[in-house]
Amino acid sequence: SAVISQKPSRDICQRGTSLTIQCQVDSQVTMMFWYRQQPGQSLTLIATANQGSEATYESGFVIDKFPISRPNLTFSTLTVSNMSPEDSSIYLCSVEGQGSTDTQYFGPGTRLTVL
Amino acid sequence: DAKTTQPPSMDCAEGRAANLPCNHSTISGNEYVYWYRQIHSQGPQYIIHGLKNNETNEMASLIITEDRKSSTLILPHATLRDTAVYYCIAESGYSTLTFGKGTMLLVSP
């Protein structure tokens, strides 16, 4: 399985500011994803990070609020823009395993608190 | 993706087998059953998946009924470190996972 790291592991931010979260994988992967987990809730897919093209967003998530970059096959960033307290969540990236039937492996997550 | 139904919580004594049920009565022929777990404050961890046959790996066993409408994840000798939320997902293979509320498994001494 892939080894995935995320930076930062946690942050406390002021409303109206933006935070960029980095996701690094130790091997090249085709599919990378970003999820959000609000307090006490399950995971919700934000978008699929596509290498070389714009990310594919799920219903309810827009590029202006959650811009995503995917410059290569091992790295992606998610920015949470113009934050409000409702953005306080854990943000997780995941990758699809090589040669598997869509098994996904998750990073440790970034815990964001917006004041 | 087929909807899955799991009990919200279960208890298990340490050392005993934990049997976590999942109902997926609307599963289609090309959908796999995946199990993940999330230990508190960590990212989800892949456990096992299967299509029709029972599967076993170093973590768990997956028993899928013949009609594929339900399955059971078995942790043969539960430890305190197995306390986590367990998610059962029926997924067709288009690379997105839909997480439900899962089952909170509490393993007690």
PDB file of N, CA and C in Angstrom, chain B residues 26-77:
ATOM      1  N   THR B  26     -29.595  -4.120  -2.182  1.00  0.00           N
ATOM      2  CA  THR B  26     -29.767  -3.618  -3.548  1.00  0.00           C
ATOM      3  C   THR B  26     -28.466  -3.682  -4.350  1.00  0.00           C
ATOM      4  N   ILE B  27     -27.518  -4.433  -3.881  1.00  0.00           N
ATOM      5  CA  ILE B  27     -26.220  -4.502  -4.541  1.00  0.00           C
ATOM      6  C   ILE B  27     -26.375  -5.070  -5.952  1.00  0.00           C
ATOM      7  N   SER B  28     -25.629  -4.505  -6.881  1.00  0.00           N
ATOM      8  CA  SER B  28     -25.676  -4.999  -8.254  1.00  0.00           C
ATOM      9  C   SER B  28     -24.502  -5.935  -8.515  1.00  0.00           C
ATOM     10  N   GLY B  29     -24.581  -6.636  -9.637  1.00  0.00           N
ATOM     11  CA  GLY B  29     -23.628  -7.704  -9.912  1.00  0.00           C
ATOM     12  C   GLY B  29     -22.181  -7.273 -10.007  1.00  0.00           C
ATOM     13  N   ASN B  30     -21.951  -6.012 -10.365  1.00  0.00           N
ATOM     14  CA  ASN B  30     -20.571  -5.563 -10.537  1.00  0.00           C
ATOM     15  C   ASN B  30     -20.047  -4.777  -9.341  1.00  0.00           C
ATOM     16  N   GLU B  31     -20.786  -4.756  -8.267  1.00  0.00           N
ATOM     17  CA  GLU B  31     -20.365  -4.003  -7.085  1.00  0.00           C
ATOM     18  C   GLU B  31     -19.643  -4.899  -6.087  1.00  0.00           C
ATOM     19  N   TYR B  32     -18.503  -4.434  -5.645  1.00  0.00           N
ATOM     20  CA  TYR B  32     -17.754  -5.106  -4.606  1.00  0.00           C
ATOM     21  C   TYR B  32     -18.229  -4.626  -3.239  1.00  0.00           C
ATOM     22  N   VAL B  33     -17.948  -5.427  -2.238  1.00  0.00           N
ATOM     23  CA  VAL B  33     -18.173  -5.018  -0.848  1.00  0.00           C
ATOM     24  C   VAL B  33     -16.807  -4.709  -0.240  1.00  0.00           C
ATOM     25  N   TYR B  34     -16.664  -3.470   0.224  1.00  0.00           N
ATOM     26  CA  TYR B  34     -15.421  -3.029   0.855  1.00  0.00           C
ATOM     27  C   TYR B  34     -15.670  -2.778   2.342  1.00  0.00           C
ATOM     28  N   TRP B  35     -14.645  -3.052   3.123  1.00  0.00           N
ATOM     29  CA  TRP B  35     -14.680  -2.697   4.539  1.00  0.00           C
ATOM     30  C   TRP B  35     -13.470  -1.829   4.859  1.00  0.00           C
ATOM     31  N   TYR B  36     -13.749  -0.726   5.525  1.00  0.00           N
ATOM     32  CA  TYR B  36     -12.717   0.161   6.042  1.00  0.00           C
ATOM     33  C   TYR B  36     -13.004   0.393   7.523  1.00  0.00           C
ATOM     34  N   ARG B  37     -11.994   0.817   8.238  1.00  0.00           N
ATOM     35  CA  ARG B  37     -12.227   1.226   9.618  1.00  0.00           C
ATOM     36  C   ARG B  37     -11.479   2.525   9.891  1.00  0.00           C
ATOM     37  N   GLN B  38     -11.984   3.264  10.867  1.00  0.00           N
ATOM     38  CA  GLN B  38     -11.380   4.531  11.239  1.00  0.00           C
ATOM     39  C   GLN B  38     -11.221   4.565  12.744  1.00  0.00           C
ATOM     40  N   ILE B  39      -9.981   4.466  13.151  1.00  0.00           N
ATOM     41  CA  ILE B  39      -9.655   4.622  14.559  1.00  0.00           C
ATOM     42  C   ILE B  39      -9.655   6.116  14.862  1.00  0.00           C
ATOM     43  N   HIS B  40     -10.060   6.457  16.054  1.00  0.00           N
ATOM     44  CA  HIS B  40     -10.270   7.862  16.422  1.00  0.00           C
ATOM     45  C   HIS B  40      -9.110   8.752  16.007  1.00  0.00           C
ATOM     46  N   SER B  41      -9.456   9.838  15.291  1.00  0.00           N
ATOM     47  CA  SER B  41      -8.498  10.866  14.884  1.00  0.00           C
ATOM     48  C   SER B  41      -7.489  10.395  13.855  1.00  0.00           C
ATOM     49  N   GLN B  42      -7.755   9.281  13.200  1.00  0.00           N
ATOM     50  CA  GLN B  42      -6.864   8.805  12.145  1.00  0.00           C
ATOM     51  C   GLN B  42      -7.624   8.712  10.826  1.00  0.00           C
ATOM     52  N   GLY B  43      -6.879   8.595   9.712  1.00  0.00           N
ATOM     53  CA  GLY B  43      -7.518   8.361   8.423  1.00  0.00           C
ATOM     54  C   GLY B  43      -8.058   6.953   8.338  1.00  0.00           C
ATOM     55  N   PRO B  44      -9.082   6.731   7.522  1.00  0.00           N
ATOM     56  CA  PRO B  44      -9.622   5.387   7.355  1.00  0.00           C
ATOM     57  C   PRO B  44      -8.557   4.406   6.869  1.00  0.00           C
ATOM     58  N   GLN B  45      -8.726   3.159   7.301  1.00  0.00           N
ATOM     59  CA  GLN B  45      -7.792   2.096   6.954  1.00  0.00           C
ATOM     60  C   GLN B  45      -8.543   1.012   6.194  1.00  0.00           C
ATOM     61  N   TYR B  46      -8.034   0.645   5.042  1.00  0.00           N
ATOM     62  CA  TYR B  46      -8.620  -0.443   4.270  1.00  0.00           C
ATOM     63  C   TYR B  46      -8.450  -1.756   5.031  1.00  0.00           C
ATOM     64  N   ILE B  47      -9.530  -2.574   5.047  1.00  0.00           N
ATOM     65  CA  ILE B  47      -9.443  -3.864   5.709  1.00  0.00           C
ATOM     66  C   ILE B  47      -9.466  -4.993   4.686  1.00  0.00           C
ATOM     67  N   ILE B  48     -10.536  -5.048   3.897  1.00  0.00           N
ATOM     68  CA  ILE B  48     -10.740  -6.193   3.025  1.00  0.00           C
ATOM     69  C   ILE B  48     -11.839  -5.864   2.038  1.00  0.00           C
ATOM     70  N   HIS B  49     -11.903  -6.579   0.927  1.00  0.00           N
ATOM     71  CA  HIS B  49     -13.024  -6.431   0.017  1.00  0.00           C
ATOM     72  C   HIS B  49     -13.283  -7.759  -0.676  1.00  0.00           C
ATOM     73  N   GLY B  50     -14.486  -7.889  -1.251  1.00  0.00           N
ATOM     74  CA  GLY B  50     -14.840  -9.110  -1.965  1.00  0.00           C
ATOM     75  C   GLY B  50     -15.988  -8.872  -2.922  1.00  0.00           C
ATOM     76  N   LEU B  51     -16.138  -9.800  -3.844  1.00  0.00           N
ATOM     77  CA  LEU B  51     -17.219  -9.709  -4.822  1.00  0.00           C
ATOM     78  C   LEU B  51     -18.280 -10.774  -4.549  1.00  0.00           C
ATOM     79  N   LYS B  52     -17.891 -12.032  -4.608  1.00  0.00           N
ATOM     80  CA  LYS B  52     -18.831 -13.133  -4.374  1.00  0.00           C
ATOM     81  C   LYS B  52     -18.303 -14.134  -3.357  1.00  0.00           C
ATOM     82  N   ASN B  53     -17.011 -14.405  -3.457  1.00  0.00           N
ATOM     83  CA  ASN B  53     -16.432 -15.428  -2.584  1.00  0.00           C
ATOM     84  C   ASN B  53     -16.030 -14.845  -1.241  1.00  0.00           C
ATOM     85  N   ASN B  54     -15.967 -15.713  -0.255  1.00  0.00           N
ATOM     86  CA  ASN B  54     -15.458 -15.292   1.038  1.00  0.00           C
ATOM     87  C   ASN B  54     -13.969 -14.982   0.908  1.00  0.00           C
ATOM     88  N   GLU B  55     -13.521 -14.008   1.674  1.00  0.00           N
ATOM     89  CA  GLU B  55     -12.137 -13.574   1.608  1.00  0.00           C
ATOM     90  C   GLU B  55     -11.539 -13.531   3.005  1.00  0.00           C
ATOM     91  N   THR B  56     -10.245 -13.786   3.070  1.00  0.00           N
ATOM     92  CA  THR B  56      -9.529 -13.709   4.349  1.00  0.00           C
ATOM     93  C   THR B  56      -8.164 -13.088   4.104  1.00  0.00           C
ATOM     94  N   ASN B  57      -7.774 -12.200   5.010  1.00  0.00           N
ATOM     95  CA  ASN B  57      -6.403 -11.697   4.997  1.00  0.00           C
ATOM     96  C   ASN B  57      -5.905 -11.639   6.432  1.00  0.00           C
ATOM     97  N   GLU B  58      -4.781 -10.977   6.623  1.00  0.00           N
ATOM     98  CA  GLU B  58      -4.157 -10.981   7.946  1.00  0.00           C
ATOM     99  C   GLU B  58      -4.970 -10.187   8.971  1.00  0.00           C
ATOM    100  N   MET B  59      -5.880  -9.366   8.498  1.00  0.00           N
ATOM    101  CA  MET B  59      -6.663  -8.542   9.424  1.00  0.00           C
ATOM    102  C   MET B  59      -8.009  -9.158   9.767  1.00  0.00           C
ATOM    103  N   ALA B  60      -8.681  -9.718   8.753  1.00  0.00           N
ATOM    104  CA  ALA B  60     -10.068 -10.114   8.964  1.00  0.00           C
ATOM    105  C   ALA B  60     -10.516 -11.118   7.914  1.00  0.00           C
ATOM    106  N   SER B  61     -11.744 -11.606   8.126  1.00  0.00           N
ATOM    107  CA  SER B  61     -12.417 -12.439   7.130  1.00  0.00           C
ATOM    108  C   SER B  61     -13.702 -11.753   6.714  1.00  0.00           C
ATOM    109  N   LEU B  62     -14.054 -11.931   5.457  1.00  0.00           N
ATOM    110  CA  LEU B  62     -15.291 -11.367   4.918  1.00  0.00           C
ATOM    111  C   LEU B  62     -16.147 -12.514   4.405  1.00  0.00           C
ATOM    112  N   ILE B  63     -17.343 -12.612   4.976  1.00  0.00           N
ATOM    113  CA  ILE B  63     -18.285 -13.644   4.564  1.00  0.00           C
ATOM    114  C   ILE B  63     -19.428 -12.964   3.824  1.00  0.00           C
ATOM    115  N   ILE B  64     -19.634 -13.328   2.566  1.00  0.00           N
ATOM    116  CA  ILE B  64     -20.693 -12.749   1.746  1.00  0.00           C
ATOM    117  C   ILE B  64     -21.732 -13.832   1.489  1.00  0.00           C
ATOM    118  N   THR B  65     -22.993 -13.525   1.739  1.00  0.00           N
ATOM    119  CA  THR B  65     -24.045 -14.511   1.517  1.00  0.00           C
ATOM    120  C   THR B  65     -24.145 -14.847   0.036  1.00  0.00           C
ATOM    121  N   GLU B  66     -24.727 -16.001  -0.246  1.00  0.00           N
ATOM    122  CA  GLU B  66     -24.793 -16.464  -1.628  1.00  0.00           C
ATOM    123  C   GLU B  66     -25.568 -15.507  -2.520  1.00  0.00           C
ATOM    124  N   ASP B  67     -26.617 -14.897  -1.975  1.00  0.00           N
ATOM    125  CA  ASP B  67     -27.393 -13.933  -2.763  1.00  0.00           C
ATOM    126  C   ASP B  67     -26.758 -12.546  -2.764  1.00  0.00           C
ATOM    127  N   ARG B  68     -25.661 -12.380  -2.041  1.00  0.00           N
ATOM    128  CA  ARG B  68     -24.879 -11.129  -1.979  1.00  0.00           C
ATOM    129  C   ARG B  68     -25.650  -9.970  -1.350  1.00  0.00           C
ATOM    130  N   LYS B  69     -26.719 -10.243  -0.660  1.00  0.00           N
ATOM    131  CA  LYS B  69     -27.499  -9.154  -0.088  1.00  0.00           C
ATOM    132  C   LYS B  69     -27.001  -8.749   1.287  1.00  0.00           C
ATOM    133  N   SER B  70     -26.097  -9.512   1.844  1.00  0.00           N
ATOM    134  CA  SER B  70     -25.523  -9.119   3.127  1.00  0.00           C
ATOM    135  C   SER B  70     -24.145  -9.734   3.276  1.00  0.00           C
ATOM    136  N   SER B  71     -23.404  -9.195   4.218  1.00  0.00           N
ATOM    137  CA  SER B  71     -22.061  -9.716   4.477  1.00  0.00           C
ATOM    138  C   SER B  71     -21.732  -9.512   5.944  1.00  0.00           C
ATOM    139  N   THR B  72     -20.688 -10.208   6.401  1.00  0.00           N
ATOM    140  CA  THR B  72     -20.220 -10.095   7.772  1.00  0.00           C
ATOM    141  C   THR B  72     -18.712  -9.973   7.776  1.00  0.00           C
ATOM    142  N   LEU B  73     -18.231  -8.983   8.468  1.00  0.00           N
ATOM    143  CA  LEU B  73     -16.797  -8.844   8.684  1.00  0.00           C
ATOM    144  C   LEU B  73     -16.471  -9.505  10.011  1.00  0.00           C
ATOM    145  N   ILE B  74     -15.479 -10.374  10.010  1.00  0.00           N
ATOM    146  CA  ILE B  74     -15.107 -11.084  11.225  1.00  0.00           C
ATOM    147  C   ILE B  74     -13.677 -10.722  11.618  1.00  0.00           C
ATOM    148  N   LEU B  75     -13.543 -10.190  12.831  1.00  0.00           N
ATOM    149  CA  LEU B  75     -12.232 -10.010  13.442  1.00  0.00           C
ATOM    150  C   LEU B  75     -12.074 -11.172  14.406  1.00  0.00           C
ATOM    151  N   PRO B  76     -11.219 -12.137  14.122  1.00  0.00           N
ATOM    152  CA  PRO B  76     -11.251 -13.398  14.868  1.00  0.00           C
ATOM    153  C   PRO B  76     -10.902 -13.290  16.345  1.00  0.00           C
ATOM    154  N   HIS B  77      -9.997 -12.418  16.690  1.00  0.00           N
ATOM    155  CA  HIS B  77      -9.597 -12.254  18.094  1.00  0.00           C
ATOM    156  C   HIS B  77      -9.451 -10.749  18.360  1.00  0.00           C
TER     157      HIS B  77
END
